[in-house]
């Protein structure tokens, strides 16, 4: 069984902040929760938590995330916002690109993941990776260092990014996600060393965040477009009331908004992650 350690992570990082403080655990309830606890105790920006197994892995919309030992990269990190408060969605898009590029690198291009807007990552129409970003409205830091982190984006001092990449099919199966989940081993025919994947994701993520600090999402929009489901992909757009409308992906704007051409001919602009896209068949 592959063991995980900080020693496999830090010497390979090219980052300035991400992963410079890192904690690797056998078991934790959720790496997102653990990082919040560490932040409350004064852990610095860039702190990374990786666990072999999560007992209460959390997905979006309160869903459970299957996180069996040895079956995935369960990782969270804390990062200062690199965009304004009303553009936080752009950070989640950037993380999706970072994961896609990292997966291609560590599999030597044997796997070609695609982003289902905003940041689910799928291979062959099945979900490989989920991303859960949680931002703090107040500073989780003790008062003496609060001034240091509260300046980047008014109201939000730190974002906790949780990333779950399935590297191997769990022995007990994917539960509710059975039939719609995928592992890297199945997709690429190889068992990827999880720490190598973590290094690649952290290196890519910091590069994208730095680029966005200077040029906003437009600076990485082309990278995002290369990784996303192609134009013309048929999708169902759910409006906020849950009513489904069919359409086809047109493109992603430089702001990160998704444009979908509805069957009615209307061009729908989707800016919020609250609206979900569902494939007309299968997961994508
Ligand atoms: C989704 O629903 O698509 C998001 C899933 C996010 C799962 C990851 S695993 C590491 C981190 N810790 C958690 O409890 N959740 C995220």
mmCIF file of C-alpha atoms and ligand atoms in Angstrom:
data_model
loop_
_atom_site.group_PDB
_atom_site.id
_atom_site.type_symbol
_atom_site.label_atom_id
_atom_site.label_comp_id
_atom_site.label_asym_id
_atom_site.label_seq_id
_atom_site.Cartn_x
_atom_site.Cartn_y
_atom_site.Cartn_z
ATOM 1 C CA UNK A 1 0.000 0.000 0.000
ATOM 2 C CA UNK A 2 1.338 3.421 -0.990
ATOM 3 C CA UNK A 3 2.151 5.546 2.071
ATOM 4 C CA UNK A 4 1.780 9.314 2.001
ATOM 5 C CA UNK A 5 4.244 11.712 3.609
ATOM 6 C CA UNK A 6 5.224 15.394 3.618
ATOM 7 C CA UNK A 7 8.696 14.350 2.415
ATOM 8 C CA UNK A 8 7.197 13.257 -0.928
ATOM 9 C CA UNK A 9 5.581 16.663 -1.330
ATOM 10 C CA UNK A 10 7.744 19.582 -0.352
ATOM 11 C CA UNK A 11 11.034 18.888 -2.198
ATOM 12 C CA UNK A 12 9.114 18.731 -5.494
ATOM 13 C CA UNK A 13 7.092 21.927 -5.084
ATOM 14 C CA UNK A 14 7.897 24.983 -7.203
ATOM 15 C CA UNK A 15 5.489 27.155 -5.230
ATOM 16 C CA UNK A 16 6.145 30.079 -2.925
ATOM 17 C CA UNK A 17 3.194 29.586 -0.590
ATOM 18 C CA UNK A 18 1.059 26.573 -1.510
ATOM 19 C CA UNK A 19 2.224 23.537 0.442
ATOM 20 C CA UNK A 20 5.033 25.285 2.312
ATOM 21 C CA UNK A 21 3.172 24.261 5.453
ATOM 22 C CA UNK A 22 1.782 20.770 4.979
ATOM 23 C CA UNK A 23 0.117 18.146 7.122
ATOM 24 C CA UNK A 24 -0.369 14.543 5.985
ATOM 25 C CA UNK A 25 -2.749 12.338 7.958
ATOM 26 C CA UNK A 26 -3.838 8.701 7.860
ATOM 27 C CA UNK A 27 -7.450 9.457 8.721
ATOM 28 C CA UNK A 28 -9.445 12.638 9.189
ATOM 29 C CA UNK A 29 -13.130 13.504 9.122
ATOM 30 C CA UNK A 30 -12.683 15.938 6.229
ATOM 31 C CA UNK A 31 -9.542 17.737 5.035
ATOM 32 C CA UNK A 32 -11.653 20.903 4.586
ATOM 33 C CA UNK A 33 -12.703 20.747 8.237
ATOM 34 C CA UNK A 34 -9.168 19.974 9.400
ATOM 35 C CA UNK A 35 -7.768 22.969 7.584
ATOM 36 C CA UNK A 36 -10.340 25.230 9.211
ATOM 37 C CA UNK A 37 -9.253 23.939 12.613
ATOM 38 C CA UNK A 38 -5.612 24.589 11.720
ATOM 39 C CA UNK A 39 -6.397 28.106 10.493
ATOM 40 C CA UNK A 40 -8.127 28.849 13.786
ATOM 41 C CA UNK A 41 -4.887 27.881 15.521
ATOM 42 C CA UNK A 42 -2.899 30.272 13.296
ATOM 43 C CA UNK A 43 -1.775 28.095 10.385
ATOM 44 C CA UNK A 44 -0.474 30.262 7.522
ATOM 45 C CA UNK A 45 -1.877 30.885 4.062
ATOM 46 C CA UNK A 46 -0.796 28.083 1.732
ATOM 47 C CA UNK A 47 -1.293 25.357 4.355
ATOM 48 C CA UNK A 48 -2.145 22.006 2.765
ATOM 49 C CA UNK A 49 -3.830 19.019 4.387
ATOM 50 C CA UNK A 50 -3.786 15.617 2.692
ATOM 51 C CA UNK A 51 -5.357 12.480 4.141
ATOM 52 C CA UNK A 52 -5.258 8.850 3.059
ATOM 53 C CA UNK A 53 -8.867 8.428 4.182
ATOM 54 C CA UNK A 54 -11.768 10.704 5.144
ATOM 55 C CA UNK A 55 -14.531 9.474 7.425
ATOM 56 C CA UNK A 56 -16.856 12.369 6.591
ATOM 57 C CA UNK A 57 -15.729 13.560 3.159
ATOM 58 C CA UNK A 58 -18.003 16.377 2.045
ATOM 59 C CA UNK A 59 -19.233 17.186 -1.419
ATOM 60 C CA UNK A 60 -21.154 20.189 -2.705
ATOM 61 C CA UNK A 61 -24.772 20.711 -1.671
ATOM 62 C CA UNK A 62 -24.185 18.709 1.526
ATOM 63 C CA UNK A 63 -23.486 15.474 -0.355
ATOM 64 C CA UNK A 64 -21.214 12.730 0.982
ATOM 65 C CA UNK A 65 -17.880 12.208 -0.807
ATOM 66 C CA UNK A 66 -16.634 8.589 -0.831
ATOM 67 C CA UNK A 67 -13.016 8.763 0.442
ATOM 68 C CA UNK A 68 -11.727 5.240 1.070
ATOM 69 C CA UNK A 69 -8.074 4.696 2.103
ATOM 70 C CA UNK A 70 -5.681 4.416 -0.825
ATOM 71 C CA UNK A 71 -8.338 5.281 -3.413
ATOM 72 C CA UNK A 72 -7.836 8.955 -4.046
ATOM 73 C CA UNK A 73 -6.129 12.230 -3.408
ATOM 74 C CA UNK A 74 -8.117 13.936 -0.650
ATOM 75 C CA UNK A 75 -6.517 17.340 -0.302
ATOM 76 C CA UNK A 76 -7.399 20.836 0.927
ATOM 77 C CA UNK A 77 -5.425 24.048 0.948
ATOM 78 C CA UNK A 78 -5.911 27.589 2.216
ATOM 79 C CA UNK A 79 -5.305 30.449 -0.158
ATOM 80 C CA UNK A 80 -5.861 34.207 -0.199
ATOM 81 C CA UNK A 81 -8.427 35.281 -2.785
ATOM 82 C CA UNK A 82 -6.799 36.359 -6.033
ATOM 83 C CA UNK A 83 -9.937 38.078 -7.379
ATOM 84 C CA UNK A 84 -12.560 40.474 -6.070
ATOM 85 C CA UNK A 85 -15.415 39.245 -3.926
ATOM 86 C CA UNK A 86 -17.977 39.301 -6.748
ATOM 87 C CA UNK A 87 -15.659 37.193 -8.942
ATOM 88 C CA UNK A 88 -14.964 34.344 -6.511
ATOM 89 C CA UNK A 89 -16.415 31.852 -8.990
ATOM 90 C CA UNK A 90 -13.362 32.534 -11.174
ATOM 91 C CA UNK A 91 -11.101 31.002 -8.529
ATOM 92 C CA UNK A 92 -13.012 27.745 -8.657
ATOM 93 C CA UNK A 93 -12.684 27.732 -12.452
ATOM 94 C CA UNK A 94 -8.920 28.179 -12.162
ATOM 95 C CA UNK A 95 -8.654 25.191 -9.836
ATOM 96 C CA UNK A 96 -10.443 23.032 -12.388
ATOM 97 C CA UNK A 97 -7.854 23.936 -15.022
ATOM 98 C CA UNK A 98 -5.022 23.256 -12.574
ATOM 99 C CA UNK A 99 -6.368 19.758 -11.865
ATOM 100 C CA UNK A 100 -6.875 18.956 -15.565
ATOM 101 C CA UNK A 101 -3.348 19.984 -16.467
ATOM 102 C CA UNK A 102 -1.915 18.101 -13.485
ATOM 103 C CA UNK A 103 -3.773 14.915 -14.442
ATOM 104 C CA UNK A 104 -2.431 15.128 -18.001
ATOM 105 C CA UNK A 105 1.109 15.638 -16.691
ATOM 106 C CA UNK A 106 1.161 12.776 -14.186
ATOM 107 C CA UNK A 107 -0.434 10.324 -16.630
ATOM 108 C CA UNK A 108 1.871 11.418 -19.450
ATOM 109 C CA UNK A 109 -1.223 12.394 -21.433
ATOM 110 C CA UNK A 110 -2.775 8.942 -21.077
ATOM 111 C CA UNK A 111 -5.823 10.583 -19.507
ATOM 112 C CA UNK A 112 -7.669 13.554 -21.005
ATOM 113 C CA UNK A 113 -10.060 14.997 -18.465
ATOM 114 C CA UNK A 114 -12.620 17.606 -19.426
ATOM 115 C CA UNK A 115 -14.169 20.280 -17.245
ATOM 116 C CA UNK A 116 -17.921 20.307 -16.885
ATOM 117 C CA UNK A 117 -18.559 23.958 -16.063
ATOM 118 C CA UNK A 118 -17.853 25.260 -13.530
ATOM 119 C CA UNK A 119 -15.314 22.812 -12.125
ATOM 120 C CA UNK A 120 -16.358 19.159 -12.107
ATOM 121 C CA UNK A 121 -13.751 17.097 -13.901
ATOM 122 C CA UNK A 122 -14.872 14.146 -15.970
ATOM 123 C CA UNK A 123 -13.405 11.459 -18.181
ATOM 124 C CA UNK A 124 -15.590 9.528 -20.602
ATOM 125 C CA UNK A 125 -18.664 11.249 -19.206
ATOM 126 C CA UNK A 126 -17.962 10.127 -15.614
ATOM 127 C CA UNK A 127 -16.771 12.208 -12.691
ATOM 128 C CA UNK A 128 -13.101 11.932 -11.793
ATOM 129 C CA UNK A 129 -12.708 14.885 -9.469
ATOM 130 C CA UNK A 130 -14.840 17.173 -7.364
ATOM 131 C CA UNK A 131 -13.878 20.550 -5.942
ATOM 132 C CA UNK A 132 -15.383 22.174 -2.865
ATOM 133 C CA UNK A 133 -14.393 25.799 -2.210
ATOM 134 C CA UNK A 134 -15.424 27.447 1.026
ATOM 135 C CA UNK A 135 -14.650 31.058 1.817
ATOM 136 C CA UNK A 136 -14.515 32.716 5.189
ATOM 137 C CA UNK A 137 -16.475 35.908 5.614
ATOM 138 C CA UNK A 138 -14.495 36.748 8.733
ATOM 139 C CA UNK A 139 -10.878 36.053 9.425
ATOM 140 C CA UNK A 140 -10.220 32.653 10.962
ATOM 141 C CA UNK A 141 -6.883 34.003 12.110
ATOM 142 C CA UNK A 142 -6.095 35.197 15.633
ATOM 143 C CA UNK A 143 -6.324 39.021 15.959
ATOM 144 C CA UNK A 144 -2.570 39.631 15.914
ATOM 145 C CA UNK A 145 -2.170 38.437 12.305
ATOM 146 C CA UNK A 146 -5.648 39.359 11.090
ATOM 147 C CA UNK A 147 -4.475 42.534 9.346
ATOM 148 C CA UNK A 148 -2.143 40.476 7.218
ATOM 149 C CA UNK A 149 -4.851 38.445 5.563
ATOM 150 C CA UNK A 150 -7.962 40.585 5.625
ATOM 151 C CA UNK A 151 -6.796 43.003 2.946
ATOM 152 C CA UNK A 152 -6.939 40.910 -0.242
ATOM 153 C CA UNK A 153 -10.661 40.848 -0.846
ATOM 154 C CA UNK A 154 -13.048 42.858 1.235
ATOM 155 C CA UNK A 155 -15.036 40.553 3.521
ATOM 156 C CA UNK A 156 -13.284 37.338 2.564
ATOM 157 C CA UNK A 157 -9.882 36.692 4.039
ATOM 158 C CA UNK A 158 -9.192 33.143 3.038
ATOM 159 C CA UNK A 159 -10.562 30.468 0.741
ATOM 160 C CA UNK A 160 -10.382 26.774 1.625
ATOM 161 C CA UNK A 161 -10.113 24.677 -1.524
ATOM 162 C CA UNK A 162 -10.959 20.985 -1.189
ATOM 163 C CA UNK A 163 -10.057 18.662 -4.043
ATOM 164 C CA UNK A 164 -10.983 14.999 -4.341
ATOM 165 C CA UNK A 165 -9.495 12.995 -7.220
ATOM 166 C CA UNK A 166 -10.470 9.327 -7.529
ATOM 167 C CA UNK A 167 -7.268 7.441 -8.305
ATOM 168 C CA UNK A 168 -8.618 3.925 -7.754
ATOM 169 C CA UNK A 169 -12.049 2.342 -7.617
ATOM 170 C CA UNK A 170 -13.075 1.938 -3.924
ATOM 171 C CA UNK A 171 -13.492 -1.672 -2.734
ATOM 172 C CA UNK A 172 -16.924 -0.834 -1.382
ATOM 173 C CA UNK A 173 -17.949 0.947 -4.580
ATOM 174 C CA UNK A 174 -19.092 4.544 -5.010
ATOM 175 C CA UNK A 175 -22.478 4.209 -3.367
ATOM 176 C CA UNK A 176 -24.877 6.797 -4.755
ATOM 177 C CA UNK A 177 -22.279 7.848 -7.309
ATOM 178 C CA UNK A 178 -21.967 4.324 -8.741
ATOM 179 C CA UNK A 179 -22.200 4.469 -12.514
ATOM 180 C CA UNK A 180 -21.319 8.149 -12.649
ATOM 181 C CA UNK A 181 -17.851 8.089 -11.028
ATOM 182 C CA UNK A 182 -14.517 7.211 -12.592
ATOM 183 C CA UNK A 183 -10.995 6.571 -11.320
ATOM 184 C CA UNK A 184 -7.704 7.574 -12.852
ATOM 185 C CA UNK A 185 -6.588 3.949 -12.825
ATOM 186 C CA UNK A 186 -9.580 2.964 -14.961
ATOM 187 C CA UNK A 187 -9.157 5.956 -17.263
ATOM 188 C CA UNK A 188 -5.403 5.896 -17.773
ATOM 189 C CA UNK A 189 -4.616 2.247 -17.057
ATOM 190 C CA UNK A 190 -2.113 3.217 -14.382
ATOM 191 C CA UNK A 191 -2.046 3.809 -10.646
ATOM 192 C CA UNK A 192 -0.832 7.374 -10.234
ATOM 193 C CA UNK A 193 1.286 8.188 -7.159
ATOM 194 C CA UNK A 194 -1.011 10.498 -5.216
ATOM 195 C CA UNK A 195 1.723 12.796 -3.925
ATOM 196 C CA UNK A 196 2.982 13.346 -7.467
ATOM 197 C CA UNK A 197 -0.539 14.394 -8.395
ATOM 198 C CA UNK A 198 -0.722 16.701 -5.350
ATOM 199 C CA UNK A 199 2.566 18.387 -6.295
ATOM 200 C CA UNK A 200 1.425 18.912 -9.881
ATOM 201 C CA UNK A 201 -1.928 20.392 -8.781
ATOM 202 C CA UNK A 202 -0.336 22.774 -6.258
ATOM 203 C CA UNK A 203 2.287 23.955 -8.769
ATOM 204 C CA UNK A 204 -0.351 24.585 -11.449
ATOM 205 C CA UNK A 205 -2.795 26.236 -9.040
ATOM 206 C CA UNK A 206 -0.278 28.759 -7.756
ATOM 207 C CA UNK A 207 0.788 29.632 -11.305
ATOM 208 C CA UNK A 208 -2.846 30.272 -12.298
ATOM 209 C CA UNK A 209 -3.618 32.288 -9.162
ATOM 210 C CA UNK A 210 -0.539 34.470 -9.782
ATOM 211 C CA UNK A 211 -1.602 35.054 -13.383
ATOM 212 C CA UNK A 212 -5.109 36.025 -12.238
ATOM 213 C CA UNK A 213 -3.769 38.500 -9.673
ATOM 214 C CA UNK A 214 -2.256 40.408 -12.606
ATOM 215 C CA UNK A 215 -4.698 39.847 -15.471
ATOM 216 C CA UNK A 216 -7.901 38.505 -13.934
ATOM 217 C CA UNK A 217 -9.643 35.418 -15.331
ATOM 218 C CA UNK A 218 -8.986 36.635 -18.881
ATOM 219 C CA UNK A 219 -5.317 35.708 -18.306
ATOM 220 C CA UNK A 220 -6.197 32.016 -18.053
ATOM 221 C CA UNK A 221 -9.466 31.880 -20.015
ATOM 222 C CA UNK A 222 -7.813 30.256 -23.027
ATOM 223 C CA UNK A 223 -6.396 27.493 -20.798
ATOM 224 C CA UNK A 224 -9.883 26.961 -19.368
ATOM 225 C CA UNK A 225 -11.460 26.733 -22.844
ATOM 226 C CA UNK A 226 -8.909 24.110 -23.881
ATOM 227 C CA UNK A 227 -9.888 21.957 -20.884
ATOM 228 C CA UNK A 228 -13.663 22.317 -20.989
ATOM 229 C CA UNK A 229 -16.337 20.259 -22.744
ATOM 230 C CA UNK A 230 -16.329 21.275 -26.405
ATOM 231 C CA UNK A 231 -18.664 23.800 -27.950
ATOM 232 C CA UNK A 232 -21.807 22.106 -29.203
ATOM 233 C CA UNK A 233 -22.003 19.634 -26.305
ATOM 234 C CA UNK A 234 -25.654 19.125 -25.506
ATOM 235 C CA UNK A 235 -26.541 20.032 -21.938
ATOM 236 C CA UNK A 236 -29.494 20.670 -19.731
ATOM 237 C CA UNK A 237 -29.450 23.931 -17.860
ATOM 238 C CA UNK A 238 -31.418 24.003 -14.654
ATOM 239 C CA UNK A 239 -32.710 27.410 -13.716
ATOM 240 C CA UNK A 240 -32.871 28.502 -10.071
ATOM 241 C CA UNK A 241 -36.384 27.065 -9.773
ATOM 242 C CA UNK A 242 -35.106 23.668 -10.980
ATOM 243 C CA UNK A 243 -36.767 23.820 -14.396
ATOM 244 C CA UNK A 244 -34.704 22.018 -17.050
ATOM 245 C CA UNK A 245 -33.946 23.661 -20.379
ATOM 246 C CA UNK A 246 -32.010 21.973 -23.182
ATOM 247 C CA UNK A 247 -29.245 23.712 -25.038
ATOM 248 C CA UNK A 248 -25.717 23.474 -26.384
ATOM 249 C CA UNK A 249 -22.511 24.861 -24.936
ATOM 250 C CA UNK A 250 -21.402 27.885 -26.908
ATOM 251 C CA UNK A 251 -18.331 29.155 -25.029
ATOM 252 C CA UNK A 252 -16.885 30.562 -21.830
ATOM 253 C CA UNK A 253 -16.403 34.311 -21.759
ATOM 254 C CA UNK A 254 -13.284 36.067 -20.478
ATOM 255 C CA UNK A 255 -15.259 36.704 -17.277
ATOM 256 C CA UNK A 256 -15.728 32.941 -16.749
ATOM 257 C CA UNK A 257 -19.460 33.061 -17.524
ATOM 258 C CA UNK A 258 -20.800 30.150 -19.573
ATOM 259 C CA UNK A 259 -22.868 30.843 -22.682
ATOM 260 C CA UNK A 260 -25.418 28.197 -23.651
ATOM 261 C CA UNK A 261 -27.557 28.370 -26.797
ATOM 262 C CA UNK A 262 -30.983 27.154 -25.709
ATOM 263 C CA UNK A 263 -33.297 25.199 -28.019
ATOM 264 C CA UNK A 264 -35.418 28.330 -28.220
ATOM 265 C CA UNK A 265 -32.483 30.125 -29.875
ATOM 266 C CA UNK A 266 -31.896 32.335 -26.841
ATOM 267 C CA UNK A 267 -28.348 32.733 -25.583
ATOM 268 C CA UNK A 268 -28.283 32.039 -21.839
ATOM 269 C CA UNK A 269 -25.439 33.466 -19.792
ATOM 270 C CA UNK A 270 -24.689 31.448 -16.655
ATOM 271 C CA UNK A 271 -22.545 33.117 -14.038
ATOM 272 C CA UNK A 272 -23.389 31.348 -10.840
ATOM 273 C CA UNK A 273 -22.325 27.889 -9.743
ATOM 274 C CA UNK A 274 -25.780 27.468 -8.227
ATOM 275 C CA UNK A 275 -27.235 26.689 -11.615
ATOM 276 C CA UNK A 276 -26.283 23.146 -12.569
ATOM 277 C CA UNK A 277 -25.609 21.637 -15.910
ATOM 278 C CA UNK A 278 -26.575 18.066 -16.523
ATOM 279 C CA UNK A 279 -25.880 15.890 -19.492
ATOM 280 C CA UNK A 280 -28.791 14.792 -21.538
ATOM 281 C CA UNK A 281 -27.470 11.261 -21.118
ATOM 282 C CA UNK A 282 -25.217 10.061 -18.327
ATOM 283 C CA UNK A 283 -23.315 12.327 -15.959
ATOM 284 C CA UNK A 284 -21.924 14.869 -18.410
HETATM 285 C C1 LIG B 1 -18.176 17.785 -5.171
HETATM 286 O O1 LIG B 1 -19.275 17.573 -4.635
HETATM 287 O O2 LIG B 1 -18.027 17.654 -6.378
HETATM 288 C C2 LIG B 1 -17.020 18.260 -4.330
HETATM 289 C C3 LIG B 1 -16.273 17.128 -3.705
HETATM 290 C C4 LIG B 1 -15.058 17.580 -2.920
HETATM 291 C C5 LIG B 1 -14.355 16.451 -2.201
HETATM 292 C C6 LIG B 1 -13.082 16.900 -1.558
HETATM 293 S S1 LIG B 1 -12.114 15.567 -0.947
HETATM 294 C C7 LIG B 1 -11.057 16.680 -0.118
HETATM 295 C C8 LIG B 1 -11.943 17.752 0.476
HETATM 296 N N1 LIG B 1 -12.461 17.344 1.767
HETATM 297 C C9 LIG B 1 -13.783 17.185 1.758
HETATM 298 O O3 LIG B 1 -14.455 16.828 2.734
HETATM 299 N N2 LIG B 1 -14.266 17.463 0.546
HETATM 300 C C10 LIG B 1 -13.220 17.857 -0.378
#
